Amino acid sequence: MTTLEEKMAMRKLAIEGKPFGPGSHTPHEGKAMTGAQAIIASLEAEGVDTIFGYPGGQAIKIYDALYDSKQIHHVLARHEQGATHMADGYARATGKVGVVLVTSGPGATNTVTGIATAYMDSIPMVVITGQVTRGVIGTDSFQESDIVGITMPVVKHSFLLQSTDDLTRTFREAFYIASTGRPGPVLIDIPSDLSGAEMVFHYPDSVSLPSYKPTYRGNARQVKQAADLIQKAQRPLLYAGGGIVTSHACAELTELAERMQIPVVTTLMGKGAMRCSNPLNLGPVGMHGSKYANMAVTECDLLIAVGARFSDRVTGKVSEFAPHAKVIHIDIDPAEIGKIINPVVPIVGDAKGVLAAINERLSKADAQSIDRAWVEDVFSWRKRWPFYTSDFSDYPNAIAPEVVLHKLSQKLDPEASIVTTEVGQHQMWAHQNIHREHARTFISSGGLGTMGFGFPAAIGAKIGCPESEVVCVAGDGSFQMNSQEMATAKINDVPVKVLIIDNRALGMVHQWQSLFYNKRYSFTELADNPDFVKLADAYGWRARRVEKPEDLDAALDEMLASKEPFLLDVMIPRDQTVYPMVAPGAPIDDIIGALDVTLGGVRVSEKGFGKPAAAPTAPEPDEKGGDE
């Protein structure tokens, strides 16, 4: 089994340009075997301990070989999309490469959404698909699909295996490509006749890919320029993305922030890159970020972006994003630099190494923060415009989702818990209100925004980190995308918890229809949801429904105390809205619905100080009410 520490060591060797891999250390070296057996032996040589998948005719030989493996545990999902999200969640939680094994045709095409999700969020994954025999490829034979062509835009690389001579090298390269540089999914399509062919097993020690040479070390001159700008800045700001997590650069980020007293804003993928308890961490930025974080971006004179890609959900109107700031952009992917924002100092390299080099220069110069008033100003904004206050409620007699997730955050052990989310309003409430102290403990679909991701990802995360409490925060719409995986959790004895923020609607689209489409609720109300408690019972889960605020604490305690899979259905008003919010296409300092404690804890509706927003219309008492 390859531990996370061993994977980090491998990454260090890759950064140093040294070969790595088990090669001759595998017990299968030099043995005659079938292609299917060589596939399993290759996975074992890579240290794979878990595969998520679903068998079928063109993968049956591989599954037969897997039957004999003493190292690899196979998790049978109930849908190939669920298997891919499980592998994704496993990868995000552990730092290892997630592995998926499915058959050809519909089995392969069912993985596409999961592959695209991993691609958008730079998650290392190897997806193995069975394929029809080489002799009938291209003839529209039974369960044939061109999965290499279909997935071409959403993989880091793909292979269509043509010979057993290439089998072990292909697997070695696939894992190397998936886990180095900017990580991502790699697909290996294997014709079934190769699975039955005879071969002699040899696993290569190293990889030689002349066309693939990720840049890990930042250019020394650019590092010096960045350090000089940081020393001169009066209002610097760090903008931390998922690259911090991937490169294990949390300590280096925190060192830079604390040395120079630089506030930090984080993306959805960057949550956990800095401890939430660190006062310099301002948390979420962008469309549903805090007013104080967005103001910090607007007022800063130097923006240091690390491992972040300037997503439209962060920048809002690009021409007015960080209008007073010089930009330093650090990213291992050169394609991201200059794609949205043109930096004055671009640095291509691994975040950990580049930040360490900058810190070293600042340390040697005994650099100090120039303007202490900048941090004091930002802290005062945080006090004035909090996400939520205990004495405020949009609906006084109903359960407030912010309260639900704040209470959940308080009850979870930050040292031994992982939160995953589905996609929608609940995702943003979780991002705003659940505090995380460590990287890889908040798992969410960012770039693709995949409904149906969070629940199977929670199963994968729990399998990868069995000692951690794993809770999926879901919406009633998202949860129904892959609810069949309740069977997977139960049968495999995976005690994940699902907390449904239930408003009987596709809540985020419903919110947009309310704010921007004159309340024309076109097909976003889920009045005929199933009874989730009864659904849970059908799958052998424990479950409970909460409708009153006074019952919430006990229900959360019951959920977290359960040693079995548990579903908690929490009912909130359908018209509950995620605030604050930046309207699509608006600059990020043009914020709707931020709470202003100086105005008595009311929501403001306009840019700057603004005026109080109109109170939301309460739903009818008997109205069923929702999600994404």
mmCIF file of N, CA, C and O in Angstrom, residues 15 273 336:
data_model
loop_
_atom_site.group_PDB
_atom_site.id
_atom_site.type_symbol
_atom_site.label_atom_id
_atom_site.label_comp_id
_atom_site.label_asym_id
_atom_site.label_seq_id
_atom_site.Cartn_x
_atom_site.Cartn_y
_atom_site.Cartn_z
ATOM 1 N N ILE A 15 9.774 16.310 -8.730
ATOM 2 C CA ILE A 15 10.213 17.700 -8.763
ATOM 3 C C ILE A 15 11.713 17.778 -9.024
ATOM 4 O O ILE A 15 12.206 18.647 -9.743
ATOM 5 N N ALA A 273 -6.754 25.266 2.809
ATOM 6 C CA ALA A 273 -5.347 25.560 2.507
ATOM 7 C C ALA A 273 -4.688 26.324 3.643
ATOM 8 O O ALA A 273 -3.474 26.266 3.828
ATOM 9 N N GLU A 336 -2.632 28.449 -17.626
ATOM 10 C CA GLU A 336 -3.515 29.258 -16.788
ATOM 11 C C GLU A 336 -3.022 30.688 -16.617
ATOM 12 O O GLU A 336 -3.800 31.595 -16.338
#
